[in-house]
CSV table of C-alpha atoms and ligand atoms in Angstrom, one decimal:
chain,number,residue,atom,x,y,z
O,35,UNK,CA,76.7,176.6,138.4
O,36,UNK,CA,77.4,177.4,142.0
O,37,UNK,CA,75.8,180.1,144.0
O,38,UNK,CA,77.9,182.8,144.0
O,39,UNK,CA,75.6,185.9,145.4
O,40,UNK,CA,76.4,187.3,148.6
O,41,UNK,CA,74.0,188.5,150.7
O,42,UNK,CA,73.4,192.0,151.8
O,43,UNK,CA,73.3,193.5,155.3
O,44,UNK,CA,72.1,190.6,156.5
O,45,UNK,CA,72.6,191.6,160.3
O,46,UNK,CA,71.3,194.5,159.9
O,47,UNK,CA,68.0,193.0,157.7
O,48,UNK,CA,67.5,190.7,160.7
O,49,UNK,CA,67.9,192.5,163.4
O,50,UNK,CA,65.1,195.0,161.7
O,51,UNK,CA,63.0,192.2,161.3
O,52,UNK,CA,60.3,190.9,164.2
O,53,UNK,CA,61.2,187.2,163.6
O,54,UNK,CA,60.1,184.5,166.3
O,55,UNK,CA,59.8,180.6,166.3
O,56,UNK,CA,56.2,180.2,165.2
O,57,UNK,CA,55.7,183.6,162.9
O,58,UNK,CA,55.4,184.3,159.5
O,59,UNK,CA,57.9,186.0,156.9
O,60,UNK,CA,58.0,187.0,153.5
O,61,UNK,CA,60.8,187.3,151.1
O,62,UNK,CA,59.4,188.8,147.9
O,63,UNK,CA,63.0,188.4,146.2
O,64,UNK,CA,63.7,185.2,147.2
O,65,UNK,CA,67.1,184.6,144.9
O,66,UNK,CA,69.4,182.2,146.1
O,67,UNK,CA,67.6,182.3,149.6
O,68,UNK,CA,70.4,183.6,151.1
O,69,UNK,CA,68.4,186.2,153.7
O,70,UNK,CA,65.4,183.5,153.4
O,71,UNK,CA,67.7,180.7,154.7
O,72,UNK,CA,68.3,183.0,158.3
O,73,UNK,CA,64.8,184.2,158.0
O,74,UNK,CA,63.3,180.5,158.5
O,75,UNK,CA,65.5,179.8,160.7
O,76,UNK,CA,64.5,181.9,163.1
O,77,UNK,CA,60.9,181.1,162.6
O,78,UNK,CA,61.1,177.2,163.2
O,79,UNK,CA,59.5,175.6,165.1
O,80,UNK,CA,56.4,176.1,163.4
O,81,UNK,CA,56.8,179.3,161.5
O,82,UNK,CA,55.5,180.1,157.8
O,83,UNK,CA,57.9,181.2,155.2
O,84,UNK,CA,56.5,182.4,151.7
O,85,UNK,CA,59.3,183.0,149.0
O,86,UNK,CA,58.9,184.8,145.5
O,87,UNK,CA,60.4,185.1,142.3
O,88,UNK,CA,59.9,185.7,138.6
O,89,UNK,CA,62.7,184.1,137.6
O,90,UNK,CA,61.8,180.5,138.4
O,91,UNK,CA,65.7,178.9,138.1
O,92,UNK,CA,66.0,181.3,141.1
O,93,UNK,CA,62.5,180.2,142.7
O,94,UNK,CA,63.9,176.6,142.4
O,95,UNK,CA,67.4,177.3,143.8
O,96,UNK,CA,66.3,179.5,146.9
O,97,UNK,CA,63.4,177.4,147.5
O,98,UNK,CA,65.8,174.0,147.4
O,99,UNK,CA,67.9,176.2,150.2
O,100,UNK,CA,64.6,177.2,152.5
O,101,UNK,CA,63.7,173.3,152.8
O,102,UNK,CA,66.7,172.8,154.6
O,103,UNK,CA,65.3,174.3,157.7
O,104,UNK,CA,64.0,171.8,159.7
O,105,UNK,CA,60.2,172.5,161.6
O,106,UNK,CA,59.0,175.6,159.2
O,107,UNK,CA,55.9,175.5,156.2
O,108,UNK,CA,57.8,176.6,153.2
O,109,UNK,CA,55.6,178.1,150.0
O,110,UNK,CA,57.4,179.8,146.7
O,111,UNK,CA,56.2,181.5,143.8
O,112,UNK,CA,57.3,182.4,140.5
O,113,UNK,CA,55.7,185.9,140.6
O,114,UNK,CA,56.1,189.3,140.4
O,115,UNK,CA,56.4,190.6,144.5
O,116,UNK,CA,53.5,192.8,142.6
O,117,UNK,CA,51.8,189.7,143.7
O,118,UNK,CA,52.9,189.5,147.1
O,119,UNK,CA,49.4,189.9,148.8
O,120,UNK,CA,47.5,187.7,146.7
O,121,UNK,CA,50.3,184.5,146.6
O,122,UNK,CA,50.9,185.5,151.3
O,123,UNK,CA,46.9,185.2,151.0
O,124,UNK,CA,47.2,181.6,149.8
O,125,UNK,CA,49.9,180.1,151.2
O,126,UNK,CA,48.1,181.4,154.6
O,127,UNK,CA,45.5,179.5,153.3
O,128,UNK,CA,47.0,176.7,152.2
O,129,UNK,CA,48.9,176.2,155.7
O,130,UNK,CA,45.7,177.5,157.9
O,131,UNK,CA,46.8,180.3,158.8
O,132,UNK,CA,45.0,184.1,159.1
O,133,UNK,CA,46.5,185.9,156.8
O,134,UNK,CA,49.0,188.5,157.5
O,135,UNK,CA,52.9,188.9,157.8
O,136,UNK,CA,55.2,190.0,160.3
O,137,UNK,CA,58.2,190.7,158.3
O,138,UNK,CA,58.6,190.9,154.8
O,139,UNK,CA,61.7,191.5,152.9
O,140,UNK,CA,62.5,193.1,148.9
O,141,UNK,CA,66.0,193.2,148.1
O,142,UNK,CA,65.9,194.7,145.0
O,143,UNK,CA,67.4,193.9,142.1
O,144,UNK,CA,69.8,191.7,140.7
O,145,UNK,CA,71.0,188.4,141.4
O,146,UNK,CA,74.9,188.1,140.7
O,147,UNK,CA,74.5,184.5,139.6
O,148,UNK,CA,72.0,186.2,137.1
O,149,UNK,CA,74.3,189.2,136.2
O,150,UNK,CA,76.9,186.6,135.4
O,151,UNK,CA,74.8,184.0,133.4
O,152,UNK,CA,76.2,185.0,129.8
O,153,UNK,CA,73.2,183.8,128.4
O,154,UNK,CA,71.0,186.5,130.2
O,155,UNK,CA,72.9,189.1,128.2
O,156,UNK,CA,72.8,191.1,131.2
O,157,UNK,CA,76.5,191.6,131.4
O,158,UNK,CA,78.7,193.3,129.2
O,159,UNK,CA,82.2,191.9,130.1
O,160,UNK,CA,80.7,188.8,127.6
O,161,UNK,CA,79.0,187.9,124.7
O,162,UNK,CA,75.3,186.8,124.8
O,163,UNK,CA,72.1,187.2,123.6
O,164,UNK,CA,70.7,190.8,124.0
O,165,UNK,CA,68.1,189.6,126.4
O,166,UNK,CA,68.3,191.0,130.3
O,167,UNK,CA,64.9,189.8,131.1
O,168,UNK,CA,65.1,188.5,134.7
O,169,UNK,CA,61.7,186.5,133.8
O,170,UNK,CA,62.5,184.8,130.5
O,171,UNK,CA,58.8,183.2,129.7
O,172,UNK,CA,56.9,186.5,128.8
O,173,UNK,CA,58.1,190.3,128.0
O,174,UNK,CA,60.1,191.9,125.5
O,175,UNK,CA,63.9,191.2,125.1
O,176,UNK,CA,66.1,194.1,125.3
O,177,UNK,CA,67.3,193.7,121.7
O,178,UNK,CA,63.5,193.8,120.7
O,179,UNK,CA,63.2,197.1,122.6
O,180,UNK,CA,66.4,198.5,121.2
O,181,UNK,CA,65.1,197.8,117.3
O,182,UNK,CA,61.9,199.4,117.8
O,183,UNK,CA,61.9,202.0,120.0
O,184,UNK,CA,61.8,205.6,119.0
O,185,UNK,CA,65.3,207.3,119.5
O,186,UNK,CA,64.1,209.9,121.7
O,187,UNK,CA,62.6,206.6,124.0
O,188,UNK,CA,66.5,205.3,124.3
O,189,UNK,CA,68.0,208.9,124.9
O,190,UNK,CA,65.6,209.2,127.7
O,191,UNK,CA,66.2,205.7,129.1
O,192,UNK,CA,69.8,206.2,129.3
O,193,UNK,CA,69.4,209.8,130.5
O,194,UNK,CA,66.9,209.2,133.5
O,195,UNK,CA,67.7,205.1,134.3
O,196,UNK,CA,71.7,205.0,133.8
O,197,UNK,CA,72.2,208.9,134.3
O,198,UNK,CA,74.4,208.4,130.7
O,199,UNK,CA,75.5,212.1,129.7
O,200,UNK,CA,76.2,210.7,126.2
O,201,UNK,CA,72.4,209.2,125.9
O,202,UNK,CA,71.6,211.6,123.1
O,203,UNK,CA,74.8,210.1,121.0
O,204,UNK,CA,73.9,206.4,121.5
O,205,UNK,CA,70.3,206.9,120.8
O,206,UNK,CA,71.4,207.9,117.7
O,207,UNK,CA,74.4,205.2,117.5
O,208,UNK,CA,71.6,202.8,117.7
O,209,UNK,CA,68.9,203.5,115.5
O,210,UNK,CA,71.6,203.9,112.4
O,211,UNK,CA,72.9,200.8,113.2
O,212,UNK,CA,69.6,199.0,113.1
O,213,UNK,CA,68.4,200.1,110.1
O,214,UNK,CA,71.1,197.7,108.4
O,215,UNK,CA,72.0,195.4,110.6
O,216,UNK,CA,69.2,195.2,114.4
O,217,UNK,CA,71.2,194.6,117.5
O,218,UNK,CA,71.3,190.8,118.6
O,219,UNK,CA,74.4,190.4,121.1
O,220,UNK,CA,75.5,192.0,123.9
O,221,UNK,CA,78.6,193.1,121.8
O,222,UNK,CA,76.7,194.9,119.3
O,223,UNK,CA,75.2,197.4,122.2
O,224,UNK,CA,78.6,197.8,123.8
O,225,UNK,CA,79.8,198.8,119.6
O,226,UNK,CA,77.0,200.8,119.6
O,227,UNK,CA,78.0,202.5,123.0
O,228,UNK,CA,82.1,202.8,122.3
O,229,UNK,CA,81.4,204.2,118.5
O,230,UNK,CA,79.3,207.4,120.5
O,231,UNK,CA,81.7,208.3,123.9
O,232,UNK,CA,84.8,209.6,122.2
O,233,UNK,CA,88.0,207.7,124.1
O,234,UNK,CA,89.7,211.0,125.6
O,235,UNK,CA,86.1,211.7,126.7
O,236,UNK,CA,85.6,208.3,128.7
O,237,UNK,CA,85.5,207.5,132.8
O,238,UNK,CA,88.5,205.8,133.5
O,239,UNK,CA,87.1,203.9,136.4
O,240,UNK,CA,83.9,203.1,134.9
O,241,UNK,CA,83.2,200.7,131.7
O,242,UNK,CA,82.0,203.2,129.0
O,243,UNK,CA,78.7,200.3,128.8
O,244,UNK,CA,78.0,200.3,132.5
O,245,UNK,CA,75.3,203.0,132.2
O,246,UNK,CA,73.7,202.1,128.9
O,247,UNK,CA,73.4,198.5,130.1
O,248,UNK,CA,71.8,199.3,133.6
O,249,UNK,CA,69.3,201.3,132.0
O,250,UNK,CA,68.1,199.0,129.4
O,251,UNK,CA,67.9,196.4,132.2
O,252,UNK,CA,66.0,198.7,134.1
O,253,UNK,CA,63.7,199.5,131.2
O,254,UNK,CA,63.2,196.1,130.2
O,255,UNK,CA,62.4,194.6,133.1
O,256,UNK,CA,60.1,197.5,134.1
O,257,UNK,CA,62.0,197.6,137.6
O,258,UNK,CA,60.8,200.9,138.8
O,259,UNK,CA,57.5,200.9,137.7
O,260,UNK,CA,54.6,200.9,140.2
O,261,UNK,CA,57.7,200.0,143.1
O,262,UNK,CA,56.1,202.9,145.5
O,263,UNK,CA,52.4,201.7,144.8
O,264,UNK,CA,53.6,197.8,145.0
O,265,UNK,CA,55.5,198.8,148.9
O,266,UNK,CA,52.2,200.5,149.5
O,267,UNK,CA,50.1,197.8,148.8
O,268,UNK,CA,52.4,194.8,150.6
O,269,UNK,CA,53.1,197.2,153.6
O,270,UNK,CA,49.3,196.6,154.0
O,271,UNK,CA,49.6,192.8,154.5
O,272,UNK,CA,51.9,193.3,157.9
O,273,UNK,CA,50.5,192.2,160.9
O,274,UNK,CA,50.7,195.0,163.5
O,275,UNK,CA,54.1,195.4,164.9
O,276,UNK,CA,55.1,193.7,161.4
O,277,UNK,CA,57.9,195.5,159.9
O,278,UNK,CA,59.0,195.8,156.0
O,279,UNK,CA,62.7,196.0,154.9
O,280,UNK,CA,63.7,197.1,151.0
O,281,UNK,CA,67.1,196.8,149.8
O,282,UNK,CA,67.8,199.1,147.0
O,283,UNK,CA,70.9,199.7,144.7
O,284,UNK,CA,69.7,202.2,142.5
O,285,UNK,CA,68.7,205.9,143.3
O,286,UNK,CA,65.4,205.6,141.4
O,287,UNK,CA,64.3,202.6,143.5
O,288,UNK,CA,65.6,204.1,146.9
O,289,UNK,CA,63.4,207.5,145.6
O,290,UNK,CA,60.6,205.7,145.4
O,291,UNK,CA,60.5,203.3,148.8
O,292,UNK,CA,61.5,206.5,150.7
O,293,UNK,CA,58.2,208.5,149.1
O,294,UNK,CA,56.0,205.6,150.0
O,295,UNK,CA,57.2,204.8,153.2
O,296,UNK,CA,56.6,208.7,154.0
O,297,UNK,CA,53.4,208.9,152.5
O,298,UNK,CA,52.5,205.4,154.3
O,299,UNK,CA,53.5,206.8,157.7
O,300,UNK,CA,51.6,210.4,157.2
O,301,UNK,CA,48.7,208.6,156.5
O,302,UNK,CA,49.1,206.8,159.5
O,303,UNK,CA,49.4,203.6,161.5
O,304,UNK,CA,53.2,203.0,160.0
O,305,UNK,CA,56.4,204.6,161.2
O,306,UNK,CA,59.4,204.7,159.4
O,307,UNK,CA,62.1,202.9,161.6
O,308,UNK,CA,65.0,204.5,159.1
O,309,UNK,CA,65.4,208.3,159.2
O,310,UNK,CA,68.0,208.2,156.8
O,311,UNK,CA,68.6,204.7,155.0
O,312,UNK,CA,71.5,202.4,156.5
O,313,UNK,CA,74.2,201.4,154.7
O,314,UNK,CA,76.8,198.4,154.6
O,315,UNK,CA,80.0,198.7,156.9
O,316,UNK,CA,83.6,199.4,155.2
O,317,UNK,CA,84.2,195.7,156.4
O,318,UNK,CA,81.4,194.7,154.3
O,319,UNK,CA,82.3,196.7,151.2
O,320,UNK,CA,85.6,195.8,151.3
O,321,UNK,CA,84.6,192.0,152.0
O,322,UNK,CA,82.1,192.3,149.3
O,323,UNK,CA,82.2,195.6,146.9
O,324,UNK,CA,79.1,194.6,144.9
O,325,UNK,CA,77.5,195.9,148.2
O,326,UNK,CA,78.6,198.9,148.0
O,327,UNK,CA,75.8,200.8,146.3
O,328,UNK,CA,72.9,198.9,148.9
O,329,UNK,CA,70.5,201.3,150.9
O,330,UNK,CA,68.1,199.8,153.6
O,331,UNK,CA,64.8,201.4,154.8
O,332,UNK,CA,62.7,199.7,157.4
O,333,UNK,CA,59.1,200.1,158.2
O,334,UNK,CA,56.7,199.5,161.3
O,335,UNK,CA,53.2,198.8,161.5
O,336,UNK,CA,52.4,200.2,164.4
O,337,UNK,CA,47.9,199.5,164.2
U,588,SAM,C1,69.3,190.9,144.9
U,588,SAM,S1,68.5,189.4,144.4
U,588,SAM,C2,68.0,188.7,146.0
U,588,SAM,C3,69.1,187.9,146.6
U,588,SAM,C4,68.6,187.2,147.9
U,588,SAM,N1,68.2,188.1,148.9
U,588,SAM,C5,69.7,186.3,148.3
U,588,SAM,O1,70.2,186.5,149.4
U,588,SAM,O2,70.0,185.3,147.7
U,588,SAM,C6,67.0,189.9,143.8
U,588,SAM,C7,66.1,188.8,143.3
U,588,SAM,O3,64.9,189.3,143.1
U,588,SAM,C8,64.3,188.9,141.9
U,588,SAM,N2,63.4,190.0,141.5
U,588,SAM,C9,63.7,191.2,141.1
U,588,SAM,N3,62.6,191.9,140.8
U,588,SAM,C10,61.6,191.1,141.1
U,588,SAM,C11,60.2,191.2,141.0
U,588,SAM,N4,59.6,192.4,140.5
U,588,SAM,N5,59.4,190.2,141.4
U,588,SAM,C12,60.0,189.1,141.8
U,588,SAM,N6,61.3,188.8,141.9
U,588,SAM,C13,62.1,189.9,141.5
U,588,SAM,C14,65.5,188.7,141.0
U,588,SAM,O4,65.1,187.7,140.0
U,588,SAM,C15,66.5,188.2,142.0
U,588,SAM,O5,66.6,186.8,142.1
């Protein structure tokens, strides 16, 4: 498989960032290592970049990418970025180091390699197992949500993660359907989703799945949950002058960096370096329109 994700805003990610030939940066959402790549670059000779992931085929790829930078300390984790303190704490350890940051990245989300991986049953342009768990070694799949979960559970999962006016309708879709036969492929949710949105009732420019299968993703890999206490928390590692960038693509996750980047900088000794969040250029979207959807808030340490 060859890389095929594009990273986003990267000028604009490092020109937020304090990076400097002998500093330390983290990239909580490693991926390819396609921000991490620029990101150790510009911390050699002598810098420290730490790298996480809980999807360890992504660890392995964006960590095989990092090494290529000559004259930096390179340390990657399969974890959470819910872990981000603890696994900065011992790679500063590891390397001798005091233990602090001065630019850490989250770019939230998906992977495209991972969107694409039929076998991830993330997408529903193919057939595959209904999975969507980014880290495959613990959790529940998303069919194994889908067969067990109370109706009323899925309504409000498509309602408030996929904003899916028909969430009632394939709530209901589903849990008939189960009752004979439980959902196993991606093709049997995407049934499920067609057999509730009557055709003359459809977006044209959306696929009728689209919603149903963000949420579910969204659900089942617990994306939003504890995001604003998890920024809290890794803003804290920042050195002073350190500054914290998210990337987000959904309006949940975006609602919940804003709120804890204002509640950081009214407690005080953070600023928010973003008023409003920036967004890609038209060049950008038009040169990548997976992009299009990307918000970027930045945040100072300032003591
Ligand atoms: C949008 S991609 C990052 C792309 C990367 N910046 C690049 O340029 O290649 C997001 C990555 O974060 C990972 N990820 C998402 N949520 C995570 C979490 N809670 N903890 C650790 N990694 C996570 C995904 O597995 C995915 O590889």
């Amino acid at each position: 498989m060859t890389p095929s994700h594009v990273p986003v805003m990267v000028a604009e990610v490092l020109d937020a960032l304090p990076l400097r030939p002998g500093g330390v940066a983290v990239d909580g959402t490693l991926g390819l290592g396609g921000h991490a790549v620029e990101m150790a670059a510009r911390l050699a000779p002598g810098g420290l970049i730490v790298g996480l992931d809980w999807d360890e085929t992504m660890r392995e790829r964006g960590e095989a990418r990092v090494r290529q930078v000559e004259d930096v300390d390179v340390r990657t984790y399969h974890a959470d970025y819910r872990e981000l303190p603890e696994r900065l704490a011992l790679a500063c350890h590891e390397v001798g180091r005091p233990v602090g940051a001065d630019a850490v990245l989250l770019d939230l989300g998906l992977n495209n390699t991972q969107i694409e991986d039929p076998t991830r049953g993330i997408t529903f342009r193919e057939e595959g197992p209904l999975d969507m768990r980014m880290d495959r070694s613990r959790g529940e799949t998303a069919a194994e949500w889908l067969n067990r979960a109370p109706a009323r559970e899925i309504e409000d999962c498509l309602f408030s993660l996929g904003d899916e006016r028909w969430a009632r309708k394939i709530a209901q879709v589903i849990v008939d359907r189960r009752r004979t036969r439980p959902l196993a492929t991606t093709t049997d949710l995407v049934d499920c989703v067609l057999a509730a949105i009557p055709t003359a009732k459809r977006d044209k420019r959306l696929h009728p799945a689209t919603r149903t299968f963000q949420a579910v993703r969204i659900e089942v890999n617990r994306e939003l949950e504890e995001l604003g206490d998890a920024v809290a928390r890794i803003a804290r590692v920042l050195n002073r002058g350190g500054v914290l960038v998210a990337l987000s693509y959904h309006s949940g996750e975006d609602r919940a960096v804003k709120t804890a980047f204002r509640d950081l900088a009214k407690e005080g000794g953070f600023e928010t370096l973003t008023k409003k969040p920036l967004v890609p250029t038209e060049a950008e979207v038009r040169a990548n329109p997976k992009s299009r959807s990307a918000k970027m808030r930045a945040l100072r340490r300032v003591n």
